[in-house]
Amino acid sequence: MSWIGTAVMGILNVTPDSFSDGRRHFELAEALASARRMRDAGVLVLDIGGESTRPGAEPVPAETELDRILPVIRELAGEGVLLSVDTLKPEVAQAALNAGAHLINDVGGLRDPEMRRVCAEAGAPAALMHMQGEPRTMQQNPSYDDVVAEVFAFLREQAAVARAAGVPDVLLDPGIGFGKTREHNLALLRALPQLTAGPDGVLVGASRKRLIDYLADVPRAEDRDPGTLALHLHAASTGVALVRAHAAGAHVQALRVQAALDSPG
C-alpha cells in the first residue's frame, strides 16, 4: 500500500446497531449509493462492516455478518476503490477476500493466528488495532501503567508477528476509544509522531467518538463531524497514512486543502 499524504478510509456500516449510523446503510441499495458517493468524492478505501464494535456491542454469527457484507463487496468489486472489511472473524475475512475485498481491518490486532494465515495466503494487507478487552467490556475501567508505551509496543510486536506469518503489509491503529479513557486517547493522539516515525503506515479512526463529547460537549454522535475533522487533521499533520471517517467527502476536501497549505509551492 503506497500513496502520498493522508488518504481517507470511508466507513460503510451495514449493521442495524452501529453507534452513529445504525440502519442508515442497512439496505443494499442505500449502502451501494453511499459507497459510490464516497468513491466519487475521492476516498481511497471503503471499510465495510457487518458487526458493530461499539462499546457494549454483542457479537453476531459469522453467517449474519456475511449476509450483510458479501452483497456489497460483490457489487463494488472492480469499481475503482479499495475494499476493506472490518471483521474479527477469519472465516468472514476469507469469504470477503474471495468475493473481491482487498484489505482486512482487524480490531482484534491480528492476534488470531488463523486471521494471519488467511491474510498471508491471500496476499492481503491488514490493519491491526489495539483494543483492551472486547467490545462488550472494553470501556469498563480501562487502565494502563503507560498507555503510549504499552499500546505502541503492542502494535509493533503484532506487526512483526504478522510479517513473520507472511502478511504482506500492515497498518497500525492505536484504537482510539477502544478500551481507553479520555486521557488515554489524548495521550495517544499527542504521541502519534512516535508511531508514524516507524516503518509501518498508521491508521487513525476517531470519527464521531465519545472523546469529542468529552472535549466539546457534543452528546449526539451524528453531530461530531467538526470535532472529528479537528482530530483527523491533527493526525494527518503527524504523518498518518489513513484516517477512517463517516463524513468521508468532507475529509477528502479538508485533507486536500491541508496538503496544499503544507506544500512548498
PDB file of C-alpha atoms in Angstrom:
ATOM      1  CA  MET A   1       0.000   0.000   0.000  1.00  0.00           C
ATOM      2  CA  SER A   2       1.516   3.292  -1.043  1.00  0.00           C
ATOM      3  CA  TRP A   3       0.172   6.806  -1.510  1.00  0.00           C
ATOM      4  CA  ILE A   4       1.250  10.382  -0.899  1.00  0.00           C
ATOM      5  CA  GLY A   5      -0.049  12.225   2.125  1.00  0.00           C
ATOM      6  CA  THR A   6      -3.011  11.164   4.245  1.00  0.00           C
ATOM      7  CA  ALA A   7      -5.811   9.299   2.495  1.00  0.00           C
ATOM      8  CA  VAL A   8      -9.370   8.634   3.632  1.00  0.00           C
ATOM      9  CA  MET A   9     -10.973   5.332   4.577  1.00  0.00           C
ATOM     10  CA  GLY A  10     -14.731   5.812   4.326  1.00  0.00           C
ATOM     11  CA  ILE A  11     -16.919   3.963   6.829  1.00  0.00           C
ATOM     12  CA  LEU A  12     -19.735   1.840   5.423  1.00  0.00           C
ATOM     13  CA  ASN A  13     -21.568   0.095   8.251  1.00  0.00           C
ATOM     14  CA  VAL A  14     -24.158  -2.400   7.029  1.00  0.00           C
ATOM     15  CA  THR A  15     -25.411  -3.100  10.533  1.00  0.00           C
ATOM     16  CA  PRO A  16     -28.643  -2.220  12.339  1.00  0.00           C
ATOM     17  CA  ASP A  17     -26.869  -1.074  15.514  1.00  0.00           C
ATOM     18  CA  SER A  18     -23.788   0.997  14.677  1.00  0.00           C
ATOM     19  CA  PHE A  19     -23.223   3.676  17.328  1.00  0.00           C
ATOM     20  CA  SER A  20     -23.694   6.639  14.954  1.00  0.00           C
ATOM     21  CA  ASP A  21     -25.290   5.433  11.724  1.00  0.00           C
ATOM     22  CA  GLY A  22     -27.200   2.283  12.589  1.00  0.00           C
ATOM     23  CA  ARG A  23     -29.563   1.203   9.799  1.00  0.00           C
ATOM     24  CA  ARG A  24     -28.527   4.117   7.578  1.00  0.00           C
ATOM     25  CA  HIS A  25     -26.784   1.789   5.126  1.00  0.00           C
ATOM     26  CA  PHE A  26     -28.506  -1.444   6.152  1.00  0.00           C
ATOM     27  CA  GLU A  27     -30.405  -1.858   2.875  1.00  0.00           C
ATOM     28  CA  LEU A  28     -28.244  -2.861  -0.088  1.00  0.00           C
ATOM     29  CA  ALA A  29     -29.332  -0.026  -2.394  1.00  0.00           C
ATOM     30  CA  GLU A  30     -28.624   2.578   0.279  1.00  0.00           C
ATOM     31  CA  ALA A  31     -25.249   1.022   1.077  1.00  0.00           C
ATOM     32  CA  LEU A  32     -24.199   0.998  -2.580  1.00  0.00           C
ATOM     33  CA  ALA A  33     -25.328   4.570  -3.153  1.00  0.00           C
ATOM     34  CA  SER A  34     -23.378   5.771  -0.123  1.00  0.00           C
ATOM     35  CA  ALA A  35     -20.312   3.773  -1.159  1.00  0.00           C
ATOM     36  CA  ARG A  36     -20.344   5.271  -4.650  1.00  0.00           C
ATOM     37  CA  ARG A  37     -20.736   8.791  -3.291  1.00  0.00           C
ATOM     38  CA  MET A  38     -17.662   8.268  -1.138  1.00  0.00           C
ATOM     39  CA  ARG A  39     -15.747   6.758  -4.051  1.00  0.00           C
ATOM     40  CA  ASP A  40     -16.644   9.694  -6.283  1.00  0.00           C
ATOM     41  CA  ALA A  41     -15.588  12.102  -3.533  1.00  0.00           C
ATOM     42  CA  GLY A  42     -12.095  10.623  -3.607  1.00  0.00           C
ATOM     43  CA  VAL A  43     -11.791   8.138  -0.764  1.00  0.00           C
ATOM     44  CA  LEU A  44      -9.010   5.598  -1.196  1.00  0.00           C
ATOM     45  CA  VAL A  45     -10.629   2.782   0.786  1.00  0.00           C
ATOM     46  CA  LEU A  46     -14.169   1.803   1.772  1.00  0.00           C
ATOM     47  CA  ASP A  47     -14.320  -0.039   5.101  1.00  0.00           C
ATOM     48  CA  ILE A  48     -17.333  -2.356   5.124  1.00  0.00           C
ATOM     49  CA  GLY A  49     -18.547  -3.623   8.483  1.00  0.00           C
ATOM     50  CA  GLY A  50     -21.257  -6.160   9.223  1.00  0.00           C
ATOM     51  CA  GLU A  51     -20.813  -6.361  13.001  1.00  0.00           C
ATOM     52  CA  SER A  52     -20.902  -3.398  15.366  1.00  0.00           C
ATOM     53  CA  THR A  53     -17.862  -2.931  17.607  1.00  0.00           C
ATOM     54  CA  ARG A  54     -19.321  -0.027  19.593  1.00  0.00           C
ATOM     55  CA  PRO A  55     -18.877  -0.218  23.376  1.00  0.00           C
ATOM     56  CA  GLY A  56     -21.220  -2.846  24.761  1.00  0.00           C
ATOM     57  CA  ALA A  57     -21.918  -4.449  21.391  1.00  0.00           C
ATOM     58  CA  GLU A  58     -22.799  -8.120  21.287  1.00  0.00           C
ATOM     59  CA  PRO A  59     -21.132 -10.344  18.663  1.00  0.00           C
ATOM     60  CA  VAL A  60     -23.158 -11.681  15.748  1.00  0.00           C
ATOM     61  CA  PRO A  61     -22.798 -15.049  13.987  1.00  0.00           C
ATOM     62  CA  ALA A  62     -20.449 -15.223  11.016  1.00  0.00           C
ATOM     63  CA  GLU A  63     -23.383 -16.151   8.762  1.00  0.00           C
ATOM     64  CA  THR A  64     -25.199 -12.941   9.690  1.00  0.00           C
ATOM     65  CA  GLU A  65     -22.101 -10.856   9.107  1.00  0.00           C
ATOM     66  CA  LEU A  66     -21.537 -12.446   5.710  1.00  0.00           C
ATOM     67  CA  ASP A  67     -25.160 -11.974   4.676  1.00  0.00           C
ATOM     68  CA  ARG A  68     -24.713  -8.255   5.321  1.00  0.00           C
ATOM     69  CA  ILE A  69     -21.340  -7.628   3.674  1.00  0.00           C
ATOM     70  CA  LEU A  70     -20.970 -10.036   0.756  1.00  0.00           C
ATOM     71  CA  PRO A  71     -23.638  -8.483  -1.494  1.00  0.00           C
ATOM     72  CA  VAL A  72     -21.973  -5.081  -1.026  1.00  0.00           C
ATOM     73  CA  ILE A  73     -18.498  -6.406  -1.783  1.00  0.00           C
ATOM     74  CA  ARG A  74     -19.646  -8.268  -4.897  1.00  0.00           C
ATOM     75  CA  GLU A  75     -21.396  -5.190  -6.269  1.00  0.00           C
ATOM     76  CA  LEU A  76     -18.470  -2.839  -5.587  1.00  0.00           C
ATOM     77  CA  ALA A  77     -15.602  -5.111  -6.659  1.00  0.00           C
ATOM     78  CA  GLY A  78     -13.883  -3.596  -9.675  1.00  0.00           C
ATOM     79  CA  GLU A  79     -15.465  -0.149  -9.273  1.00  0.00           C
ATOM     80  CA  GLY A  80     -12.234   1.731  -8.722  1.00  0.00           C
ATOM     81  CA  VAL A  81     -11.975   1.794  -4.942  1.00  0.00           C
ATOM     82  CA  LEU A  82     -10.151  -0.427  -2.471  1.00  0.00           C
ATOM     83  CA  LEU A  83     -12.455  -2.512  -0.298  1.00  0.00           C
ATOM     84  CA  SER A  84     -11.650  -3.188   3.338  1.00  0.00           C
ATOM     85  CA  VAL A  85     -13.633  -5.477   5.614  1.00  0.00           C
ATOM     86  CA  ASP A  86     -13.914  -4.657   9.303  1.00  0.00           C
ATOM     87  CA  THR A  87     -14.132  -8.053  10.999  1.00  0.00           C
ATOM     88  CA  LEU A  88     -12.798 -10.124  13.876  1.00  0.00           C
ATOM     89  CA  LYS A  89     -13.621 -13.468  12.250  1.00  0.00           C
ATOM     90  CA  PRO A  90     -11.160 -15.335   9.992  1.00  0.00           C
ATOM     91  CA  GLU A  91     -13.978 -17.108   8.142  1.00  0.00           C
ATOM     92  CA  VAL A  92     -15.578 -13.764   7.340  1.00  0.00           C
ATOM     93  CA  ALA A  93     -12.234 -12.365   6.208  1.00  0.00           C
ATOM     94  CA  GLN A  94     -11.677 -15.370   3.943  1.00  0.00           C
ATOM     95  CA  ALA A  95     -15.071 -15.109   2.286  1.00  0.00           C
ATOM     96  CA  ALA A  96     -14.728 -11.344   1.875  1.00  0.00           C
ATOM     97  CA  LEU A  97     -11.338 -11.656   0.195  1.00  0.00           C
ATOM     98  CA  ASN A  98     -12.697 -14.361  -2.075  1.00  0.00           C
ATOM     99  CA  ALA A  99     -15.548 -12.014  -3.039  1.00  0.00           C
ATOM    100  CA  GLY A 100     -13.212  -9.186  -4.024  1.00  0.00           C
ATOM    101  CA  ALA A 101     -12.128  -7.348  -0.873  1.00  0.00           C
ATOM    102  CA  HIS A 102      -8.540  -6.103  -0.763  1.00  0.00           C
ATOM    103  CA  LEU A 103      -7.765  -5.379   2.894  1.00  0.00           C
ATOM    104  CA  ILE A 104      -8.738  -6.769   6.293  1.00  0.00           C
ATOM    105  CA  ASN A 105      -9.331  -4.355   9.163  1.00  0.00           C
ATOM    106  CA  ASP A 106      -8.991  -6.414  12.352  1.00  0.00           C
ATOM    107  CA  VAL A 107      -9.874  -4.625  15.582  1.00  0.00           C
ATOM    108  CA  GLY A 108      -8.511  -7.717  17.332  1.00  0.00           C
ATOM    109  CA  GLY A 109      -4.985  -6.761  16.303  1.00  0.00           C
ATOM    110  CA  LEU A 110      -4.252  -9.914  14.247  1.00  0.00           C
ATOM    111  CA  ARG A 111      -3.846 -11.855  17.477  1.00  0.00           C
ATOM    112  CA  ASP A 112      -5.707 -14.816  15.975  1.00  0.00           C
ATOM    113  CA  PRO A 113      -3.201 -16.966  14.051  1.00  0.00           C
ATOM    114  CA  GLU A 114      -5.986 -18.058  11.715  1.00  0.00           C
ATOM    115  CA  MET A 115      -6.592 -14.443  10.734  1.00  0.00           C
ATOM    116  CA  ARG A 116      -2.905 -14.026   9.994  1.00  0.00           C
ATOM    117  CA  ARG A 117      -2.980 -17.204   7.886  1.00  0.00           C
ATOM    118  CA  VAL A 118      -5.979 -16.003   5.874  1.00  0.00           C
ATOM    119  CA  CYS A 119      -4.320 -12.673   5.087  1.00  0.00           C
ATOM    120  CA  ALA A 120      -0.974 -14.270   4.286  1.00  0.00           C
ATOM    121  CA  GLU A 121      -2.392 -16.889   1.925  1.00  0.00           C
ATOM    122  CA  ALA A 122      -4.487 -14.284   0.116  1.00  0.00           C
ATOM    123  CA  GLY A 123      -1.583 -11.836  -0.077  1.00  0.00           C
ATOM    124  CA  ALA A 124      -3.864  -9.276   1.595  1.00  0.00           C
ATOM    125  CA  PRO A 125      -2.593  -6.396   3.731  1.00  0.00           C
ATOM    126  CA  ALA A 126      -4.231  -5.848   7.094  1.00  0.00           C
ATOM    127  CA  ALA A 127      -4.895  -3.094   9.571  1.00  0.00           C
ATOM    128  CA  LEU A 128      -4.266  -4.208  13.135  1.00  0.00           C
ATOM    129  CA  MET A 129      -5.752  -2.276  16.010  1.00  0.00           C
ATOM    130  CA  HIS A 130      -5.116  -2.147  19.729  1.00  0.00           C
ATOM    131  CA  MET A 131      -8.129  -2.858  21.917  1.00  0.00           C
ATOM    132  CA  GLN A 132      -8.064  -3.524  25.643  1.00  0.00           C
ATOM    133  CA  GLY A 133     -10.666  -6.207  26.302  1.00  0.00           C
ATOM    134  CA  GLU A 134     -13.520  -6.771  23.847  1.00  0.00           C
ATOM    135  CA  PRO A 135     -16.318  -4.529  22.574  1.00  0.00           C
ATOM    136  CA  ARG A 136     -18.735  -5.722  25.255  1.00  0.00           C
ATOM    137  CA  THR A 137     -16.391  -4.813  28.112  1.00  0.00           C
ATOM    138  CA  MET A 138     -13.665  -2.536  26.776  1.00  0.00           C
ATOM    139  CA  GLN A 139     -14.919   0.670  28.397  1.00  0.00           C
ATOM    140  CA  GLN A 140     -15.321  -0.861  31.848  1.00  0.00           C
ATOM    141  CA  ASN A 141     -12.491   0.858  33.744  1.00  0.00           C
ATOM    142  CA  PRO A 142      -9.646   0.608  31.190  1.00  0.00           C
ATOM    143  CA  SER A 143      -6.242   1.077  32.825  1.00  0.00           C
ATOM    144  CA  TYR A 144      -2.569   1.251  31.816  1.00  0.00           C
ATOM    145  CA  ASP A 145       0.712   1.984  33.540  1.00  0.00           C
ATOM    146  CA  ASP A 146       1.900   3.881  30.440  1.00  0.00           C
ATOM    147  CA  VAL A 147      -0.710   3.910  27.686  1.00  0.00           C
ATOM    148  CA  VAL A 148       1.594   5.205  24.935  1.00  0.00           C
ATOM    149  CA  ALA A 149       4.392   2.740  25.658  1.00  0.00           C
ATOM    150  CA  GLU A 150       2.020  -0.220  26.043  1.00  0.00           C
ATOM    151  CA  VAL A 151      -0.160   0.464  23.000  1.00  0.00           C
ATOM    152  CA  PHE A 152       2.712   1.280  20.677  1.00  0.00           C
ATOM    153  CA  ALA A 153       4.702  -1.757  21.842  1.00  0.00           C
ATOM    154  CA  PHE A 154       1.710  -3.998  21.201  1.00  0.00           C
ATOM    155  CA  LEU A 155       1.276  -2.610  17.681  1.00  0.00           C
ATOM    156  CA  ARG A 156       4.942  -3.018  16.787  1.00  0.00           C
ATOM    157  CA  GLU A 157       5.082  -6.537  18.204  1.00  0.00           C
ATOM    158  CA  GLN A 158       1.928  -7.610  16.383  1.00  0.00           C
ATOM    159  CA  ALA A 159       3.216  -6.127  13.145  1.00  0.00           C
ATOM    160  CA  ALA A 160       6.364  -8.229  13.483  1.00  0.00           C
ATOM    161  CA  VAL A 161       4.312 -11.353  14.224  1.00  0.00           C
ATOM    162  CA  ALA A 162       2.075 -10.671  11.221  1.00  0.00           C
ATOM    163  CA  ARG A 163       5.001 -10.168   8.868  1.00  0.00           C
ATOM    164  CA  ALA A 164       6.665 -13.338  10.132  1.00  0.00           C
ATOM    165  CA  ALA A 165       3.434 -15.183   9.325  1.00  0.00           C
ATOM    166  CA  GLY A 166       3.515 -13.845   5.757  1.00  0.00           C
ATOM    167  CA  VAL A 167       1.089 -10.915   5.919  1.00  0.00           C
ATOM    168  CA  PRO A 168       2.499  -8.685   3.171  1.00  0.00           C
ATOM    169  CA  ASP A 169       1.799  -5.275   4.688  1.00  0.00           C
ATOM    170  CA  VAL A 170       0.246  -3.850   7.834  1.00  0.00           C
ATOM    171  CA  LEU A 171      -1.275  -0.630   9.108  1.00  0.00           C
ATOM    172  CA  LEU A 172      -1.075   0.200  12.809  1.00  0.00           C
ATOM    173  CA  ASP A 173      -4.173   1.598  14.524  1.00  0.00           C
ATOM    174  CA  PRO A 174      -3.889   2.804  18.154  1.00  0.00           C
ATOM    175  CA  GLY A 175      -7.598   2.147  18.685  1.00  0.00           C
ATOM    176  CA  ILE A 176      -8.962   5.487  19.801  1.00  0.00           C
ATOM    177  CA  GLY A 177     -11.973   4.788  22.024  1.00  0.00           C
ATOM    178  CA  PHE A 178     -11.336   1.046  22.268  1.00  0.00           C
ATOM    179  CA  GLY A 179     -10.583   0.393  25.917  1.00  0.00           C
ATOM    180  CA  LYS A 180      -9.302   3.911  26.645  1.00  0.00           C
ATOM    181  CA  THR A 181     -10.324   6.852  28.778  1.00  0.00           C
ATOM    182  CA  ARG A 182     -10.357  10.475  27.641  1.00  0.00           C
ATOM    183  CA  GLU A 183      -6.826  10.913  28.980  1.00  0.00           C
ATOM    184  CA  HIS A 184      -5.585   7.731  27.292  1.00  0.00           C
ATOM    185  CA  ASN A 185      -6.984   8.828  23.926  1.00  0.00           C
ATOM    186  CA  LEU A 186      -5.451  12.287  24.160  1.00  0.00           C
ATOM    187  CA  ALA A 187      -2.070  10.868  25.154  1.00  0.00           C
ATOM    188  CA  LEU A 188      -2.088   8.538  22.132  1.00  0.00           C
ATOM    189  CA  LEU A 189      -3.100  11.277  19.706  1.00  0.00           C
ATOM    190  CA  ARG A 190      -0.397  13.607  21.030  1.00  0.00           C
ATOM    191  CA  ALA A 191       2.203  10.844  20.736  1.00  0.00           C
ATOM    192  CA  LEU A 192       1.392   9.877  17.134  1.00  0.00           C
ATOM    193  CA  PRO A 193       4.749  11.179  15.796  1.00  0.00           C
ATOM    194  CA  GLN A 194       6.426   8.346  17.728  1.00  0.00           C
ATOM    195  CA  LEU A 195       4.341   5.817  15.794  1.00  0.00           C
ATOM    196  CA  THR A 196       4.450   7.441  12.366  1.00  0.00           C
ATOM    197  CA  ALA A 197       8.238   7.625  12.592  1.00  0.00           C
ATOM    198  CA  GLY A 198       8.366   3.834  12.233  1.00  0.00           C
ATOM    199  CA  PRO A 199       8.330   1.749   9.051  1.00  0.00           C
ATOM    200  CA  ASP A 200       4.630   0.894   9.053  1.00  0.00           C
ATOM    201  CA  GLY A 201       1.738   3.054   7.959  1.00  0.00           C
ATOM    202  CA  VAL A 202      -0.596   4.321  10.656  1.00  0.00           C
ATOM    203  CA  LEU A 203      -4.397   4.401  10.594  1.00  0.00           C
ATOM    204  CA  VAL A 204      -6.378   6.645  12.947  1.00  0.00           C
ATOM    205  CA  GLY A 205     -10.124   6.338  13.440  1.00  0.00           C
ATOM    206  CA  ALA A 206     -11.576   8.927  15.804  1.00  0.00           C
ATOM    207  CA  SER A 207     -14.750   9.520  13.826  1.00  0.00           C
ATOM    208  CA  ARG A 208     -17.688  10.631  15.987  1.00  0.00           C
ATOM    209  CA  LYS A 209     -16.113   9.059  19.064  1.00  0.00           C
ATOM    210  CA  ARG A 210     -17.214   9.885  22.609  1.00  0.00           C
ATOM    211  CA  LEU A 211     -13.893  11.687  23.081  1.00  0.00           C
ATOM    212  CA  ILE A 212     -15.356  14.581  21.081  1.00  0.00           C
ATOM    213  CA  ASP A 213     -18.269  14.826  23.511  1.00  0.00           C
ATOM    214  CA  TYR A 214     -15.828  14.913  26.430  1.00  0.00           C
ATOM    215  CA  LEU A 215     -13.798  17.670  24.775  1.00  0.00           C
ATOM    216  CA  ALA A 216     -16.537  19.816  23.221  1.00  0.00           C
ATOM    217  CA  ASP A 217     -19.855  18.807  24.824  1.00  0.00           C
ATOM    218  CA  VAL A 218     -21.422  17.140  21.784  1.00  0.00           C
ATOM    219  CA  PRO A 219     -23.687  14.378  23.107  1.00  0.00           C
ATOM    220  CA  ARG A 220     -25.084  13.155  19.764  1.00  0.00           C
ATOM    221  CA  ALA A 221     -22.644  11.127  17.680  1.00  0.00           C
ATOM    222  CA  GLU A 222     -24.051  12.420  14.392  1.00  0.00           C
ATOM    223  CA  ASP A 223     -23.164  15.992  15.426  1.00  0.00           C
ATOM    224  CA  ARG A 224     -19.469  15.270  15.963  1.00  0.00           C
ATOM    225  CA  ASP A 225     -18.110  15.654  12.418  1.00  0.00           C
ATOM    226  CA  PRO A 226     -16.437  19.049  13.065  1.00  0.00           C
ATOM    227  CA  GLY A 227     -14.616  17.610  16.069  1.00  0.00           C
ATOM    228  CA  THR A 228     -13.733  14.539  14.030  1.00  0.00           C
ATOM    229  CA  LEU A 229     -12.141  16.734  11.368  1.00  0.00           C
ATOM    230  CA  ALA A 230     -10.087  18.538  14.001  1.00  0.00           C
ATOM    231  CA  LEU A 231      -8.747  15.277  15.418  1.00  0.00           C
ATOM    232  CA  HIS A 232      -8.044  13.805  11.980  1.00  0.00           C
ATOM    233  CA  LEU A 233      -6.314  16.927  10.657  1.00  0.00           C
ATOM    234  CA  HIS A 234      -4.080  16.740  13.717  1.00  0.00           C
ATOM    235  CA  ALA A 235      -3.391  13.082  12.921  1.00  0.00           C
ATOM    236  CA  ALA A 236      -2.616  13.956   9.295  1.00  0.00           C
ATOM    237  CA  SER A 237      -0.145  16.595  10.432  1.00  0.00           C
ATOM    238  CA  THR A 238       1.818  13.858  12.214  1.00  0.00           C
ATOM    239  CA  GLY A 239       2.092  11.753   9.062  1.00  0.00           C
ATOM    240  CA  VAL A 240      -0.589   9.087   9.404  1.00  0.00           C
ATOM    241  CA  ALA A 241      -1.366   7.214   6.199  1.00  0.00           C
ATOM    242  CA  LEU A 242      -5.140   6.882   6.616  1.00  0.00           C
ATOM    243  CA  VAL A 243      -7.970   8.371   8.621  1.00  0.00           C
ATOM    244  CA  ARG A 244     -11.193   6.393   8.970  1.00  0.00           C
ATOM    245  CA  ALA A 245     -14.253   8.628   8.785  1.00  0.00           C
ATOM    246  CA  HIS A 246     -18.019   8.725   8.433  1.00  0.00           C
ATOM    247  CA  ALA A 247     -18.063  12.150   6.717  1.00  0.00           C
ATOM    248  CA  ALA A 248     -15.615  10.881   4.138  1.00  0.00           C
ATOM    249  CA  GLY A 249     -16.159  13.506   1.434  1.00  0.00           C
ATOM    250  CA  ALA A 250     -15.583  16.366   3.848  1.00  0.00           C
ATOM    251  CA  HIS A 251     -12.368  14.696   4.956  1.00  0.00           C
ATOM    252  CA  VAL A 252     -11.085  14.370   1.396  1.00  0.00           C
ATOM    253  CA  GLN A 253     -11.705  18.072   0.837  1.00  0.00           C
ATOM    254  CA  ALA A 254     -10.125  19.163   4.126  1.00  0.00           C
ATOM    255  CA  LEU A 255      -7.056  16.990   3.624  1.00  0.00           C
ATOM    256  CA  ARG A 256      -6.536  18.301   0.092  1.00  0.00           C
ATOM    257  CA  VAL A 257      -6.591  21.849   1.407  1.00  0.00           C
ATOM    258  CA  GLN A 258      -4.220  20.952   4.223  1.00  0.00           C
ATOM    259  CA  ALA A 259      -1.860  19.270   1.770  1.00  0.00           C
ATOM    260  CA  ALA A 260      -1.854  22.374  -0.441  1.00  0.00           C
ATOM    261  CA  LEU A 261      -1.039  24.578   2.535  1.00  0.00           C
ATOM    262  CA  ASP A 262       1.796  22.277   3.564  1.00  0.00           C
ATOM    263  CA  SER A 263       3.219  22.121   0.047  1.00  0.00           C
ATOM    264  CA  PRO A 264       6.341  24.204  -0.553  1.00  0.00           C
ATOM    265  CA  GLY A 265       4.683  25.527  -3.702  1.00  0.00           C
TER     266      GLY A 265
END
